[in-house]
mmCIF file of C-alpha atoms in Angstrom:
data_model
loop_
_atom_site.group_PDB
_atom_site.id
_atom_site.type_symbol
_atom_site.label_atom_id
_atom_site.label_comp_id
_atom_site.label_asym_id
_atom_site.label_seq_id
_atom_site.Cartn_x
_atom_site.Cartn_y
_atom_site.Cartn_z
ATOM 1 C CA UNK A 1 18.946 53.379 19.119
ATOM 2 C CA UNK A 2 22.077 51.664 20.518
ATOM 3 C CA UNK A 3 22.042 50.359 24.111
ATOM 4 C CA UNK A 4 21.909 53.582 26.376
ATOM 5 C CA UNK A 5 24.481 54.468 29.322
ATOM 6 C CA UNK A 6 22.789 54.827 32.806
ATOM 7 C CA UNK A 7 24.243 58.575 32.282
ATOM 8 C CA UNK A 8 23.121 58.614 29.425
ATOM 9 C CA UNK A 9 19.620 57.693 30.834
ATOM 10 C CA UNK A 10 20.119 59.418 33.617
ATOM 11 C CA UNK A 11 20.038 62.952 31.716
ATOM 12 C CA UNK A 12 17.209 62.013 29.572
ATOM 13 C CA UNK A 13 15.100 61.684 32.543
ATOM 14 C CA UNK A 14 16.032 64.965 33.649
ATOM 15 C CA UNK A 15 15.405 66.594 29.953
ATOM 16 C CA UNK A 16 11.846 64.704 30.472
ATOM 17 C CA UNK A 17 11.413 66.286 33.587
ATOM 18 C CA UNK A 18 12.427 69.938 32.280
ATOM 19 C CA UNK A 19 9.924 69.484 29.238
ATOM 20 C CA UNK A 20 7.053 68.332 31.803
ATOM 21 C CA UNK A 21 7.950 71.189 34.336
ATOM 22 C CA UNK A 22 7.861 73.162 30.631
ATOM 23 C CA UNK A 23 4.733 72.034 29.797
ATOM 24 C CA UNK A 24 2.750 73.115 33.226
ATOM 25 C CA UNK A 25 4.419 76.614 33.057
ATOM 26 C CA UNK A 26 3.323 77.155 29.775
ATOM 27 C CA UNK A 27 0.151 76.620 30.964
ATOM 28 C CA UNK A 28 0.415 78.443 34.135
ATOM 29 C CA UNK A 29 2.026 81.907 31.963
ATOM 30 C CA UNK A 30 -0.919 81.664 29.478
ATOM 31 C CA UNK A 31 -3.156 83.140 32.073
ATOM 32 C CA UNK A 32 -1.305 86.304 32.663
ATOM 33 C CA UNK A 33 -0.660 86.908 28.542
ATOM 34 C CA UNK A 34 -2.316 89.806 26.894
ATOM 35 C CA UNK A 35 -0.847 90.516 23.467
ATOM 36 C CA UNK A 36 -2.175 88.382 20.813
ATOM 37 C CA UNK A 37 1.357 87.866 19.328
ATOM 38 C CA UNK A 38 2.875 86.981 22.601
ATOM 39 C CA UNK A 39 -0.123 84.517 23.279
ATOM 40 C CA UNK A 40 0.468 82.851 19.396
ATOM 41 C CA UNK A 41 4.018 82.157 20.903
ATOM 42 C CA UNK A 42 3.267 80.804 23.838
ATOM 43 C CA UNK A 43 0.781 78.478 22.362
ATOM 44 C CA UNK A 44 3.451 77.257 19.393
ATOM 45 C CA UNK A 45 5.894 76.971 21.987
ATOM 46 C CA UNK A 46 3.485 74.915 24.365
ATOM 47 C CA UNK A 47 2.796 72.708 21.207
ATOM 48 C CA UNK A 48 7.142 72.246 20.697
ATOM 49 C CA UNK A 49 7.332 71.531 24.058
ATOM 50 C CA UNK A 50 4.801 68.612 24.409
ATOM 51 C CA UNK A 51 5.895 66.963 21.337
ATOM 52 C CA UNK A 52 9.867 66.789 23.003
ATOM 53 C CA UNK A 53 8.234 66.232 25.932
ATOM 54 C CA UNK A 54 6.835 63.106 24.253
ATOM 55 C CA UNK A 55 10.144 61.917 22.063
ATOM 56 C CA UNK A 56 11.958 61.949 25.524
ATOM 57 C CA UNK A 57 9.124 59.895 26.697
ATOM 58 C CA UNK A 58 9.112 57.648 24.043
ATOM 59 C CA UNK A 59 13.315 57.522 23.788
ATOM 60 C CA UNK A 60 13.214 55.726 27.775
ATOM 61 C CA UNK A 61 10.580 53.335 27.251
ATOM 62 C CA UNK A 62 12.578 52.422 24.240
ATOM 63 C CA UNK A 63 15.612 52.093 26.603
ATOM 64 C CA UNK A 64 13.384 49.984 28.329
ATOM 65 C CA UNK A 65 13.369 51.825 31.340
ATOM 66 C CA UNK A 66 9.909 53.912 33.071
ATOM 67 C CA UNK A 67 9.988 57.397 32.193
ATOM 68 C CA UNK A 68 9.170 59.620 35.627
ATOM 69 C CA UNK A 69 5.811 61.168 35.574
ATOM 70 C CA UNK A 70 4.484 65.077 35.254
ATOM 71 C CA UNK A 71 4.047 66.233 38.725
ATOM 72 C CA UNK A 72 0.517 68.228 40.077
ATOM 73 C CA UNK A 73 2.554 71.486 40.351
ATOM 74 C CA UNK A 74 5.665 73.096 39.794
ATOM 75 C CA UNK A 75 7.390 76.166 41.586
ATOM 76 C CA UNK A 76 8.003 78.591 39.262
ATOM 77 C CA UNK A 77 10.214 80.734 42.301
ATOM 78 C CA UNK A 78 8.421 83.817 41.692
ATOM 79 C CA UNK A 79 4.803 85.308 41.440
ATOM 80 C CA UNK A 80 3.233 85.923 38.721
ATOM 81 C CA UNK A 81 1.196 89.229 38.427
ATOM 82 C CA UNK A 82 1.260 90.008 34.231
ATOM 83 C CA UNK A 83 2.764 89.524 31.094
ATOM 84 C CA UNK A 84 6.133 90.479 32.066
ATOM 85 C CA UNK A 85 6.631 88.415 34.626
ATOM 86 C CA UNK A 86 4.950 85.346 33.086
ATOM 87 C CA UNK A 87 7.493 85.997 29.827
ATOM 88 C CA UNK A 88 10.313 85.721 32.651
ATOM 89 C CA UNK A 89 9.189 82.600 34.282
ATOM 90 C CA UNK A 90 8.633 81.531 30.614
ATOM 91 C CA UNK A 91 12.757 82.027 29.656
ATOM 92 C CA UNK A 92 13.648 80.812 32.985
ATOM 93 C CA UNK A 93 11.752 77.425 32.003
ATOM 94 C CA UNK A 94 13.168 77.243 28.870
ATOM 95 C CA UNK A 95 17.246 77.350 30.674
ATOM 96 C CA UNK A 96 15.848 74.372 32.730
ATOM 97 C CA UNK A 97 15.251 72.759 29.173
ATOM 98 C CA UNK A 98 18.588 73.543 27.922
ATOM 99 C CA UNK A 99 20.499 71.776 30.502
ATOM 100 C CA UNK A 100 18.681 69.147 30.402
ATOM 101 C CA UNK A 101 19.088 68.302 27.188
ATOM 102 C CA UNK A 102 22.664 69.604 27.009
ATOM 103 C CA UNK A 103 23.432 67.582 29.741
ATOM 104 C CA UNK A 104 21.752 64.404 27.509
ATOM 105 C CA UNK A 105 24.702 65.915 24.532
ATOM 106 C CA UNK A 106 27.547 65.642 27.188
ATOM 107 C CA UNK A 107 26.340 62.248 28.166
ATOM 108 C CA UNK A 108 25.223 60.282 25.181
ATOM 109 C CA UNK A 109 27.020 58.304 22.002
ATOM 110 C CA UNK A 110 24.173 57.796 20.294
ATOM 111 C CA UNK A 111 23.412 59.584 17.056
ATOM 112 C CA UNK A 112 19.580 59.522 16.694
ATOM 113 C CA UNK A 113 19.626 60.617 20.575
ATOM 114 C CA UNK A 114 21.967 63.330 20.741
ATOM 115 C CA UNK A 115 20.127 64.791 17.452
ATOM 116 C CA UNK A 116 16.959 64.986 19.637
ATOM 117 C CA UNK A 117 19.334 66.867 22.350
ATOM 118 C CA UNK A 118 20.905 69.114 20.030
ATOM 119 C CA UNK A 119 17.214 69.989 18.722
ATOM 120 C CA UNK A 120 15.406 70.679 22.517
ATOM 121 C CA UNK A 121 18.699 72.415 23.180
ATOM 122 C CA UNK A 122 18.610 74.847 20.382
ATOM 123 C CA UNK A 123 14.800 75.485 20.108
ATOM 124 C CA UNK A 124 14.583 75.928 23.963
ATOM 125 C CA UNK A 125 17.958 78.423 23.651
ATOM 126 C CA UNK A 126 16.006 80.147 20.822
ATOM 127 C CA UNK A 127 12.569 80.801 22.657
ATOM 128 C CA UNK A 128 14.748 81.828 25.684
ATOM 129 C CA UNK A 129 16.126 83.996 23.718
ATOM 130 C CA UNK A 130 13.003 85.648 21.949
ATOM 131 C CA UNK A 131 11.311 86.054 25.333
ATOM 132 C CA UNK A 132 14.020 87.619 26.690
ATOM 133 C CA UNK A 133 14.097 89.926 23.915
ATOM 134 C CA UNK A 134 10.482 90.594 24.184
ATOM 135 C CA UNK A 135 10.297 92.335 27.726
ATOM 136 C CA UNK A 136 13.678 94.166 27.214
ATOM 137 C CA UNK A 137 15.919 91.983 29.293
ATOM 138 C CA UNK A 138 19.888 91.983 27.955
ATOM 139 C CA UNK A 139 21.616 90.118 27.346
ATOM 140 C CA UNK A 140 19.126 88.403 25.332
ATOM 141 C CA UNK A 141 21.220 85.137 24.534
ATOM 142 C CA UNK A 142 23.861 83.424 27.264
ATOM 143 C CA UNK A 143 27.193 82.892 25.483
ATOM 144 C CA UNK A 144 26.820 79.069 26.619
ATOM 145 C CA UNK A 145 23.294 77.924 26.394
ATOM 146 C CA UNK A 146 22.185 74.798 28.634
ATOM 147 C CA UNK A 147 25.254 75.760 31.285
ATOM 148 C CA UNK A 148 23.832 75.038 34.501
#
């Protein structure tokens, strides 16, 4: 990897902080799931989002720089009661990935990092998607995923 921008840097923190905030909710939203296929998602998406959580780890100590840390908690801005409204705390999450790592896309040169963007963008777009799809909600898919 070429010598990263500080806005370059800058956004990959926040994509770090999107896939630990990820991470936790996963965790949180597995409580409150019932189906068996809904609960096989969640877990394969838990599993996506702790290995991007740990390439965008990996990518800033590269750049040399500290990557920030997971924190105890995260507000999720809404209880959580059952599956439905786990699934929408769940796609919610999942927008907080995309602009994160669309925001590492608008500010990065580097090919081998903007690939790993262009991935947690998609796959986070895609699960956002599917959940939303899975309680009902339309429009399933925002015509500009990762726009703030």
């Amino acid at each position: 990897m070429t010598e990263m921008t500080e806005e370059a840097a800058r956004a990959l923190r926040s994509a770090l902080g999107a896939e630990h905030a990820a991470v936790w909710v996963y965790g949180l939203a597995s409580a409150f799931v019932s189906e068996s296929r809904v609960r096989s998602a969640l877990d394969e998406a838990m599993s996506a989002h702790r290995a991007q959580r740990d390439e965008a780890d990996k990518l800033v100590r590269d750049s040399g720089q500290t990557p920030p840390a997971a924190q105890p908690a995260y507000d999720v801005g809404q209880s959580l009661s059952d599956q439905t409204s786990a699934i929408r705390v769940l796609a919610k999450v999942e927008h907080d990935c995309q602009v994160g790592w669309r925001s590492v896309l608008e500010n990065s040169e580097d090919p081998g990092l903007r690939r790993t963007a262009l991935n947690g963008l998609t796959t986070a777009a895609t699960r956002a998607t599917r959940w939303r799809l899975t309680i009902g909600e339309r429009p399933a898919a925002p015509e500009f995923p990762g726009q703030p």
